[in-house]
Amino acid sequence: VVHRGHASVAHASTDVTMRDYSEAEMAAFIATGSPYDKAGGYAIQDPDFAPVARFEGCECAVIGLPLWTLRALLVEAGVAAEEPHLDRCAGCPARG
């Protein structure tokens, strides 16, 4: 975020542990075509394949946009930013 010539940078990191899945599960998942439109080939929130055993950090960063990190940058830049109202962000370390 750049505000009045001042640039602010932040990052969010999340450790993701995949669950063990069988070759048959993997083949069935690939056959759906779902992996082909996702960075990394999976969606952490996929209710059918459920590829993730656990994660530590910001789930929103894995899904695509670390909302609390973005909000902190916007607040720092003086831009009013409402709090994200997403249940999945409840455990985000940047929520502060």
mmCIF file of C-alpha atoms in Angstrom:
data_model
loop_
_atom_site.group_PDB
_atom_site.id
_atom_site.type_symbol
_atom_site.label_atom_id
_atom_site.label_comp_id
_atom_site.label_asym_id
_atom_site.label_seq_id
_atom_site.Cartn_x
_atom_site.Cartn_y
_atom_site.Cartn_z
ATOM 1 C CA VAL A 1 0.000 0.000 0.000
ATOM 2 C CA VAL A 2 1.382 3.419 -0.939
ATOM 3 C CA HIS A 3 0.080 6.491 0.867
ATOM 4 C CA ARG A 4 1.573 9.966 0.491
ATOM 5 C CA GLY A 5 4.807 8.586 -0.913
ATOM 6 C CA HIS A 6 5.234 6.066 1.911
ATOM 7 C CA ALA A 7 5.100 2.395 0.985
ATOM 8 C CA SER A 8 4.041 -0.251 3.477
ATOM 9 C CA VAL A 9 4.623 -3.929 2.932
ATOM 10 C CA ALA A 10 3.398 -6.927 4.908
ATOM 11 C CA HIS A 11 3.065 -10.619 4.408
ATOM 12 C CA ALA A 12 1.065 -13.445 5.853
ATOM 13 C CA SER A 13 2.400 -16.952 6.150
ATOM 14 C CA THR A 14 0.565 -20.147 6.846
ATOM 15 C CA ASP A 15 1.929 -23.632 7.443
ATOM 16 C CA VAL A 16 -0.353 -26.177 5.795
ATOM 17 C CA THR A 17 -0.174 -29.894 6.536
ATOM 18 C CA MET A 18 -1.888 -32.085 3.989
ATOM 19 C CA ARG A 19 -3.713 -35.207 5.114
ATOM 20 C CA ASP A 20 -2.818 -38.651 3.832
ATOM 21 C CA TYR A 21 -5.030 -39.659 0.957
ATOM 22 C CA SER A 22 -5.111 -42.749 -1.189
ATOM 23 C CA GLU A 23 -4.232 -43.047 -4.856
ATOM 24 C CA ALA A 24 -7.928 -43.720 -5.539
ATOM 25 C CA GLU A 25 -8.967 -40.510 -3.747
ATOM 26 C CA MET A 26 -6.378 -38.547 -5.698
ATOM 27 C CA ALA A 27 -7.490 -40.046 -9.024
ATOM 28 C CA ALA A 28 -11.138 -39.269 -8.243
ATOM 29 C CA PHE A 29 -10.242 -35.698 -7.284
ATOM 30 C CA ILE A 30 -8.255 -35.172 -10.483
ATOM 31 C CA ALA A 31 -11.107 -36.639 -12.518
ATOM 32 C CA THR A 32 -13.399 -33.854 -11.244
ATOM 33 C CA GLY A 33 -11.160 -31.269 -12.948
ATOM 34 C CA SER A 34 -11.085 -29.265 -9.736
ATOM 35 C CA PRO A 35 -7.283 -29.140 -9.330
ATOM 36 C CA TYR A 36 -6.801 -27.435 -12.691
ATOM 37 C CA ASP A 37 -8.160 -24.029 -11.732
ATOM 38 C CA LYS A 38 -6.384 -23.621 -8.396
ATOM 39 C CA ALA A 39 -2.927 -22.465 -7.430
ATOM 40 C CA GLY A 40 -1.286 -25.496 -5.870
ATOM 41 C CA GLY A 41 -4.032 -27.732 -7.268
ATOM 42 C CA TYR A 42 -6.247 -27.739 -4.169
ATOM 43 C CA ALA A 43 -8.620 -25.585 -2.147
ATOM 44 C CA ILE A 44 -8.131 -25.617 1.624
ATOM 45 C CA GLN A 45 -11.898 -25.147 2.012
ATOM 46 C CA ASP A 46 -12.919 -28.002 -0.348
ATOM 47 C CA PRO A 47 -15.587 -29.922 1.621
ATOM 48 C CA ASP A 48 -15.529 -33.007 -0.595
ATOM 49 C CA PHE A 49 -11.817 -33.721 -1.018
ATOM 50 C CA ALA A 50 -10.799 -32.013 2.275
ATOM 51 C CA PRO A 51 -7.069 -32.150 1.502
ATOM 52 C CA VAL A 52 -5.779 -30.362 4.606
ATOM 53 C CA ALA A 53 -5.173 -32.072 7.939
ATOM 54 C CA ARG A 54 -4.360 -28.812 9.746
ATOM 55 C CA PHE A 55 -2.938 -25.351 9.241
ATOM 56 C CA GLU A 56 -1.284 -22.712 11.390
ATOM 57 C CA GLY A 57 -1.655 -19.115 10.348
ATOM 58 C CA CYS A 58 -4.050 -17.201 8.154
ATOM 59 C CA GLU A 59 -6.515 -19.393 6.259
ATOM 60 C CA CYS A 60 -7.475 -16.421 4.087
ATOM 61 C CA ALA A 61 -3.867 -16.181 2.865
ATOM 62 C CA VAL A 62 -4.104 -19.767 1.620
ATOM 63 C CA ILE A 63 -7.452 -19.111 -0.045
ATOM 64 C CA GLY A 64 -6.121 -16.027 -1.776
ATOM 65 C CA LEU A 65 -6.155 -12.753 0.149
ATOM 66 C CA PRO A 66 -4.995 -12.252 3.755
ATOM 67 C CA LEU A 67 -7.813 -9.903 4.722
ATOM 68 C CA TRP A 68 -6.558 -8.931 8.177
ATOM 69 C CA THR A 69 -3.074 -8.184 6.832
ATOM 70 C CA LEU A 70 -4.601 -6.042 4.096
ATOM 71 C CA ARG A 71 -6.815 -4.273 6.620
ATOM 72 C CA ALA A 72 -3.802 -3.453 8.829
ATOM 73 C CA LEU A 73 -2.012 -1.892 5.840
ATOM 74 C CA LEU A 74 -5.077 0.139 4.907
ATOM 75 C CA VAL A 75 -5.492 1.388 8.475
ATOM 76 C CA GLU A 76 -1.778 2.313 8.551
ATOM 77 C CA ALA A 77 -2.305 4.295 5.333
ATOM 78 C CA GLY A 78 -5.204 6.170 6.897
ATOM 79 C CA VAL A 79 -7.873 4.457 4.852
ATOM 80 C CA ALA A 80 -10.933 3.493 6.823
ATOM 81 C CA ALA A 81 -11.264 -0.263 6.636
ATOM 82 C CA GLU A 82 -14.070 -2.222 8.202
ATOM 83 C CA GLU A 83 -13.194 -5.448 9.921
ATOM 84 C CA PRO A 84 -13.708 -8.493 7.703
ATOM 85 C CA HIS A 85 -16.723 -10.452 8.873
ATOM 86 C CA LEU A 86 -15.639 -13.933 7.910
ATOM 87 C CA ASP A 87 -15.705 -16.847 10.330
ATOM 88 C CA ARG A 88 -12.658 -18.401 8.642
ATOM 89 C CA CYS A 89 -10.565 -15.358 9.630
ATOM 90 C CA ALA A 90 -11.280 -15.797 13.342
ATOM 91 C CA GLY A 91 -7.913 -17.458 13.980
ATOM 92 C CA CYS A 92 -5.817 -15.186 11.785
ATOM 93 C CA PRO A 93 -2.646 -14.043 13.606
ATOM 94 C CA ALA A 94 -2.863 -10.614 11.941
ATOM 95 C CA ARG A 95 -6.335 -10.081 13.342
ATOM 96 C CA GLY A 96 -4.862 -8.503 16.446
#
